[in-house]
Amino acid sequence: MTPGGDLPRRGRLTVYLGAAPGVGKTYAMLDEAHRRLSRGTDVVVGLVEDHGRLATAALLEGLEVLPRRTVEHRGTELTELDVDAVLARAPQVVMVDELAHTNVPGSTHPKRWQDVHDLLAAGIDVVTTVNVQHLESLNDDVEAITGVRQRETVPDHVVRDADQIQLVDLAPEALRRRLAHGNVYRADQVDASLTRYFRVGNLTALRELALLWLADRVDDALTTYRRDHRIESPWPARERVVVAVTGGPEGDTLLRRGARIAQRAAGSELQAVHVLATDGLPSAPPARIAEQRALVESLGGTFHTVVGEDVPTAVVDFARGVNATMIVVGVSRRSRWREAVRESNGTEIARLAGLIDVHLVSHEKARAGRRHPRRSPLSRSRVLAGWSAALLGPVLLTVLLSALRDVVGLPTELMLFLALTVLVALIGGLWPAIVSAVVGFLLLNWFFTLPTGRLTVAEPENALALGVFVLVAAGVASVVDLAARRTTEAFRARAEASALAAISRSVLSGEDTAGALVARLRETFTLEAVSLLTRTERGWDVLAADGVDPARDPAAAQAVLVVDDDRVLALTGRVLPASDRRVLEAFASQVGIVLEQERLREQAEQARVLGQADATRTALLAAVSHDLRTPLATIRASVDGLTSTELDLDDADRAALVGTLEESTARLERLIDNLLDLSRLQTGSVRPVLRATSLDEIVPFAVEGYAPGAVVLDVPDDLPLVHTDPGLLERVVANLVSNAVRHAKAGSAVVVGSAVVGDDIVLRVVDDGPGVPDAAKEHLFAAFQRLGDTSGTGLGLGLAVADGLATAVGAELSVEDTPGGGLTMLVTVPLAEPAA
C-alpha cells in the first residue's frame, strides 16, 4: 500500500508489435531505452536477444543489463529472465524481449508474459516485443499463410490490454533486402528463409494481419473513449455501413449495394438492422428475415434486430450506437399521395441522421404502394367499445333528439353530438371519434339542418357550424390519442427510473452481487436468460448466469452488452426495443461497478489477511526467540572457551566444548528450519510434506535441551509409523512440552507417553501443574492467551501455534485434566497407510 492507503501503482506496458521477424522491433525497443535514459529515467535491460545482429548488440552499450537466471534442463544450462533480480533492482522501466517466449520447465511461470505480469504488478513499467504471428487468435491464419505452426503464442488480451502498442513495419522488399545482406539471419540460413517463410506474399499477408489486428484494437479504444466521455455523435474513424432492411423484397438489393460500398475501403464493416415496429405496421415474414440474415452474413456483415416505436428513430439510434458513417435505405414503397400526407422513412432518417451520410437506393418496388393500418395505443376492449359507441351512439342520439325536435334547436343538437364525439374519443381514440364525427355530421345534416331529408345546408351559418363540429371532434380525438401515447411513454419512463433507482440504491449500499444484478436484469426485461461472461485464454467463462440455458459465448446471444474490455452481458430471449438501450447500458455500467466493488473487497480482504498474518508472524518470532537464545548462548560460550588465550585447555576439555558446540549448533539449525517452515506456512507459500515416519524421529528431538529429570519419555520403540510432517509435528510436541515444563510443580517431571488407539497414535504430554478451569479451556488454544502464566515472559502463542500446526499436518489437539491435578495435552496422529 502506498502512503494514504491507495492501492499500489500498476506498471505501464508498452509493446512493440512486429509485422514479421527481422523488421527491427528489438532495435526500436532499445532505441526507446536510450531515449528514456537520456530523459533521466531509471532504465535497465532485463533480457534482450540480439540473435547475433551487430546493430542490435551495439545498442546495449550504455545500458544497464541485469544478469540472467541460469536454469539447467536435461543437462544443458539455459538462461531466462531473472524476475527476482528485476524486482530487487526496482527500476522505473525494464526492457524485456520476446513476450511470447516459453520458459524453461521448472521456472516460476511457464510463459514470459506471466513474468511480465508480475513486474507490472510491482509497479515497474515494461517495454517488450512480440511478432504478430505469435498472437493466439491469428495462429491458424498464420499457419494457413506460411505453412508454419507457431508453438510459442501469447493470448491476445495480454497485448490488447497494453497501455501503448507501437507497430514496427517494413515493406516486404526492404525486409528481404535486409535478410539478403545478412542483417537478420546467418548467411547459411538466408537462402532457405527467402524461399520459404520470407516470400513476398507471406510478408504482405502478415503485414495486413498486423494492420487489421491493430486497427481493431484502436477501434476498441475509440469506442471506450466515446462511451466514457458520453460522445453520441459518430466519429468516422472507420467506414461502417448500416443497411436498414424491412424484410421486403427490396432488402436483397439494399444489402448488396451496402456491401459494395463497404468494400471500397479496407477494414470497413457492414451491418444490417431490422426494426420490429410497435406502431401497428405488419411485420415481415420470419422466413424472409432469415434469408436476409443469411445473405448479409455471406457478404461478411452482421445482422441485428431491434424494437422501436418509431422506425426512423430506431435506425438512427442504432447507427449512432455503432458509430456508423453511412446509412443505406431504400426508396419508400408508399404511393406518392401517402407521402404527401406523411414523409417516408427514408426522408425521416435523412432528417434525423445529422452527420451520418444517408444513401437512398431505388428498387423495383419503389412507389408501388402498400397498406399501413395504424394500431391504437389503447387496449383492445376500449377500441371495440369506442367503435360500438361511434356507430350506435349517433343513431341513438338522433332518435332521442327527433323526439325532442320541438324542445331543442340546432345549437343544442350540435353540442350534444360534439359531446358524444368527445366521449367516443375518450373511450376508443382517434379513428372511432373521426367516424363518430362524420356519422354525426351526416345525421345532423339529414335530420336537423334545413332543408331536412337532404344532404344540403340552406344557411351558411349552419354549414360553418357543421364544419367546426367536425374539426373540433377531430382535434379532440387527436389530443386523446396523443395523451394515451404519452401516458404509455410516461409509464415506461417511470418503470425505467424505478428500476435504475433500485439498482443504484442496492449498488451503493453494497447489497447486490453480480449474480443478483444479472437475475434482476432478466426479470426486469422478461428475458429467457442472461449471463455475465469474462474473456479468458481459452475463450469465455461464465461469471454469473440466470434463466434457462444461458449463453456461454457472445456469439450465441441475441444481444450483447459490453461491461468492460474483458466482460460482457449476453442476453437471450425476446428482442428488446431500441429505446431500452440506455437502460441496458445502465445495467451494464452497474454490473461493472459491482465487479469493481467485489475486486476491491477481495483486495481489502487479502490485505487484511496479509496484515493479520504479518502481525501473527511478528508475534511468533518474538514468542520463539527464547528458544534461540539458549543454543546461541551455549555456542558463544563454547567458541569463547575454544578461542581464549587465557585458558589452558586439555584435549578432554576441548573435545567437550566441541561436542557442546556441535550439539547446540544442530539444535539451533533445527529451530531455525522449523521457524522458517512455520513462517512460510502462515503465508501459504509452503505446504506440509506428509510422509510415513516414526515417532522416534520426532519426540526425542522435541524434548532435548531440558534439565535431567525434567521430562520423562515413555514412547515404545515398536510403535507403527504415523502419517505426518516430521518437522512440523516436532514443533507441536516441543511447544506442548515447553508449556508443560513451565507450569509443572518444582521438582516434578513432565511425562511424554504414547499409545495406539484405533487407527491413530495418541501422544500424551502430562504435567501436575495448577491446570486450567473448564470455562477457560475453550480459549486455551487462542492466540495471545496466557492462562495461569504469571511469569511475564512469552506472548501466549505456544499453544495457538501448536494447534494450527497440528491441523496442518492432519493431527488433532485436545486437552483433559490430569488425575490428581494438572493438565494433559493429547495429540492424535493418524497411522500411516500400509504399503500396497
XYZ file of N, CA, C and O in Angstrom, residues 113-187:
300
model
N 5.225 -13.865 -20.651
C 4.249 -12.798 -20.435
C 3.708 -12.838 -19.003
O 3.279 -11.801 -18.462
N 3.741 -14.013 -18.367
C 3.333 -14.085 -16.967
C 4.392 -13.462 -16.055
O 4.062 -12.851 -15.037
N 5.679 -13.613 -16.418
C 6.734 -12.905 -15.679
C 6.538 -11.397 -15.796
O 6.696 -10.655 -14.816
N 6.209 -10.943 -17.003
C 5.971 -9.511 -17.217
C 4.796 -9.038 -16.372
O 4.811 -7.927 -15.831
N 3.780 -9.875 -16.223
C 2.635 -9.521 -15.391
C 3.069 -9.268 -13.947
O 2.588 -8.329 -13.299
N 3.980 -10.098 -13.422
C 4.487 -9.880 -12.058
C 5.217 -8.547 -11.947
O 5.087 -7.837 -10.929
N 6.010 -8.202 -12.971
C 6.728 -6.931 -12.934
C 5.766 -5.756 -12.971
O 5.946 -4.758 -12.247
N 4.727 -5.855 -13.781
C 3.731 -4.778 -13.842
C 3.008 -4.638 -12.511
O 2.729 -3.523 -12.061
N 2.691 -5.777 -11.891
C 2.002 -5.730 -10.605
C 2.852 -5.058 -9.535
O 2.317 -4.482 -8.585
N 4.175 -5.133 -9.687
C 5.080 -4.485 -8.727
C 5.272 -3.005 -9.016
O 6.052 -2.344 -8.325
N 4.588 -2.467 -10.038
C 4.691 -1.043 -10.344
C 5.818 -0.689 -11.286
O 6.152 0.496 -11.423
N 6.430 -1.663 -11.938
C 7.540 -1.419 -12.860
C 6.988 -1.352 -14.283
O 6.271 -2.261 -14.717
N 7.329 -0.296 -15.004
C 6.940 -0.194 -16.409
C 7.761 -1.179 -17.235
O 8.964 -1.355 -16.999
N 7.105 -1.823 -18.195
C 7.757 -2.830 -19.026
C 7.599 -2.444 -20.492
O 6.500 -2.096 -20.935
N 8.701 -2.501 -21.222
C 8.687 -2.341 -22.672
C 9.101 -3.681 -23.265
O 10.153 -4.218 -22.909
N 8.281 -4.237 -24.145
C 8.524 -5.587 -24.646
C 8.257 -5.650 -26.140
O 7.832 -4.662 -26.740
N 8.514 -6.814 -26.723
C 8.336 -7.005 -28.165
C 7.590 -8.306 -28.411
O 7.677 -9.247 -27.622
N 6.876 -8.367 -29.537
C 6.209 -9.587 -29.963
C 5.889 -9.451 -31.448
O 5.636 -8.349 -31.931
N 5.940 -10.565 -32.166
C 5.568 -10.572 -33.578
C 4.097 -10.944 -33.726
O 3.549 -11.685 -32.899
N 3.494 -10.473 -34.796
C 2.064 -10.694 -34.995
C 1.747 -12.178 -35.117
O 0.660 -12.626 -34.744
N 2.681 -12.983 -35.623
C 2.389 -14.404 -35.805
C 2.296 -15.146 -34.480
O 1.861 -16.298 -34.443
N 2.701 -14.509 -33.379
C 2.636 -15.153 -32.072
C 1.331 -14.868 -31.331
O 1.145 -15.368 -30.218
N 0.443 -14.047 -31.892
C -0.847 -13.784 -31.260
C -1.735 -15.022 -31.390
O -1.873 -15.594 -32.464
N -2.346 -15.408 -30.283
C -3.088 -16.664 -30.235
C -4.209 -16.710 -31.267
O -4.401 -17.724 -31.952
N -4.969 -15.632 -31.426
C -6.120 -15.651 -32.332
C -5.719 -15.752 -33.795
O -6.536 -16.141 -34.632
N -4.468 -15.403 -34.117
C -4.023 -15.421 -35.507
C -3.219 -16.667 -35.847
O -2.687 -16.773 -36.955
N -3.121 -17.591 -34.912
C -2.254 -18.752 -35.110
C -2.667 -19.562 -36.335
O -1.829 -19.940 -37.167
N -3.960 -19.844 -36.458
C -4.430 -20.632 -37.602
C -4.230 -19.883 -38.911
O -3.860 -20.481 -39.938
N -4.484 -18.557 -38.895
C -4.309 -17.772 -40.117
C -2.848 -17.752 -40.552
O -2.537 -17.862 -41.747
N -1.942 -17.603 -39.585
C -0.517 -17.573 -39.917
C -0.069 -18.911 -40.493
O 0.698 -18.977 -41.455
N -0.567 -20.001 -39.911
C -0.203 -21.324 -40.430
C -0.733 -21.506 -41.847
O -0.048 -22.071 -42.710
N -1.959 -21.009 -42.120
C -2.515 -21.131 -43.467
C -1.701 -20.325 -44.475
O -1.569 -20.710 -45.638
N -1.132 -19.191 -44.047
C -0.378 -18.328 -44.958
C 1.036 -18.851 -45.167
O 1.512 -18.981 -46.304
N 1.718 -19.181 -44.076
C 3.144 -19.505 -44.153
C 3.423 -20.998 -44.143
O 4.528 -21.420 -44.499
N 2.454 -21.808 -43.719
C 2.691 -23.237 -43.585
C 3.462 -23.603 -42.343
O 3.851 -24.753 -42.168
N 3.693 -22.643 -41.440
C 4.477 -22.879 -40.228
C 3.554 -22.681 -39.026
O 2.904 -21.641 -38.898
N 3.507 -23.678 -38.154
C 2.711 -23.596 -36.933
C 3.549 -22.984 -35.821
O 4.640 -23.479 -35.510
N 3.084 -21.878 -35.249
C 3.824 -21.209 -34.182
C 3.558 -21.921 -32.862
O 2.407 -22.013 -32.412
N 4.604 -22.413 -32.240
C 4.447 -23.119 -30.975
C 4.405 -22.172 -29.788
O 3.860 -22.510 -28.744
N 4.995 -21.017 -29.911
C 5.003 -20.044 -28.828
C 3.995 -18.942 -29.150
O 4.159 -18.218 -30.128
N 2.950 -18.844 -28.337
C 1.909 -17.841 -28.558
C 1.641 -17.084 -27.268
O 2.003 -17.534 -26.171
N 0.998 -15.955 -27.425
C 0.607 -15.126 -26.287
C -0.872 -14.792 -26.454
O -1.333 -14.523 -27.573
N -1.678 -14.855 -25.393
C -3.098 -14.505 -25.516
C -3.277 -13.075 -26.014
O -2.542 -12.164 -25.612
N -4.260 -12.889 -26.880
C -4.477 -11.567 -27.471
C -4.705 -10.491 -26.418
O -4.245 -9.363 -26.563
N -5.430 -10.846 -25.343
C -5.782 -9.808 -24.373
C -4.550 -9.246 -23.674
O -4.570 -8.088 -23.211
N -3.465 -10.034 -23.585
C -2.246 -9.512 -22.953
C -1.712 -8.332 -23.749
O -1.334 -7.300 -23.191
N -1.669 -8.470 -25.073
C -1.194 -7.375 -25.922
C -2.273 -6.311 -26.074
O -1.991 -5.105 -26.063
N -3.522 -6.734 -26.194
C -4.609 -5.778 -26.402
C -4.760 -4.828 -25.215
O -5.135 -3.659 -25.368
N -4.481 -5.332 -24.003
C -4.624 -4.507 -22.803
C -3.409 -3.627 -22.532
O -3.376 -2.934 -21.513
N -2.401 -3.671 -23.397
C -1.212 -2.838 -23.195
C -1.589 -1.361 -23.227
O -2.529 -0.946 -23.921
N -0.849 -0.561 -22.454
C -1.117 0.872 -22.436
C -0.723 1.537 -23.746
O -1.304 2.548 -24.125
N 0.246 0.965 -24.437
C 0.678 1.534 -25.717
C 1.189 0.406 -26.603
O 1.925 -0.473 -26.148
N 0.772 0.434 -27.873
C 1.238 -0.541 -28.859
C 1.870 0.215 -30.015
O 1.226 1.087 -30.613
N 3.123 -0.117 -30.309
C 3.830 0.510 -31.416
C 4.021 -0.539 -32.515
O 4.630 -1.589 -32.278
N 3.493 -0.270 -33.698
C 3.655 -1.190 -34.809
C 4.992 -0.924 -35.493
O 5.282 0.196 -35.909
N 5.808 -1.959 -35.574
C 7.093 -1.874 -36.270
C 6.912 -2.585 -37.610
O 6.739 -3.800 -37.664
N 6.936 -1.816 -38.684
C 6.592 -2.336 -40.005
C 7.733 -2.070 -40.977
O 8.528 -1.140 -40.791
N 7.791 -2.882 -42.006
C 8.804 -2.714 -43.043
C 8.239 -3.322 -44.318
O 7.602 -4.385 -44.285
N 8.428 -2.641 -45.427
C 7.936 -3.154 -46.701
C 8.558 -4.514 -46.991
O 9.730 -4.759 -46.660
N 7.803 -5.435 -47.619
C 8.350 -6.782 -47.874
C 9.667 -6.762 -48.642
O 10.590 -7.515 -48.310
N 9.791 -5.911 -49.657
C 11.037 -5.854 -50.418
C 12.201 -5.396 -49.551
O 13.319 -5.922 -49.640
N 11.948 -4.394 -48.708
C 13.012 -3.896 -47.835
C 13.439 -4.959 -46.834
O 14.631 -5.111 -46.532
N 12.477 -5.713 -46.291
C 12.815 -6.768 -45.340
C 13.614 -7.875 -46.020
O 14.580 -8.408 -45.448
N 13.269 -8.217 -47.238
C 14.025 -9.247 -47.959
C 15.453 -8.773 -48.258
O 16.395 -9.569 -48.235
N 15.619 -7.455 -48.527
C 16.985 -6.924 -48.732
C 17.790 -7.028 -47.440
O 18.975 -7.385 -47.462
N 17.160 -6.704 -46.324
C 17.859 -6.839 -45.046
C 18.279 -8.282 -44.819
O 19.367 -8.565 -44.321
N 17.385 -9.200 -45.166
C 17.686 -10.608 -44.994
C 18.839 -11.032 -45.897
O 19.767 -11.746 -45.481
N 18.829 -10.572 -47.158
C 19.885 -10.943 -48.112
C 21.230 -10.382 -47.689
O 22.275 -10.993 -47.971
N 21.258 -9.227 -47.028
C 22.511 -8.615 -46.577
C 23.030 -9.239 -45.286
O 24.075 -8.807 -44.777
N 22.315 -10.218 -44.756
C 22.775 -10.887 -43.538
C 22.488 -10.127 -42.270
O 23.100 -10.418 -41.231
N 21.549 -9.181 -42.301
C 21.233 -8.381 -41.118
C 20.196 -9.041 -40.216
O 19.872 -8.494 -39.154
N 19.644 -10.177 -40.651
C 18.615 -10.840 -39.859
C 19.089 -12.209 -39.393
O 19.083 -12.517 -38.205
N 19.500 -13.078 -40.337
C 19.942 -14.430 -40.017
C 21.364 -14.641 -40.530
O 21.909 -13.824 -41.289
N 21.954 -15.757 -40.113
C 23.293 -16.102 -40.583
C 23.254 -16.366 -42.085
O 22.202 -16.671 -42.671
N 24.423 -16.326 -42.717
C 24.494 -16.466 -44.176
C 23.964 -17.814 -44.638
O 23.333 -17.920 -45.696
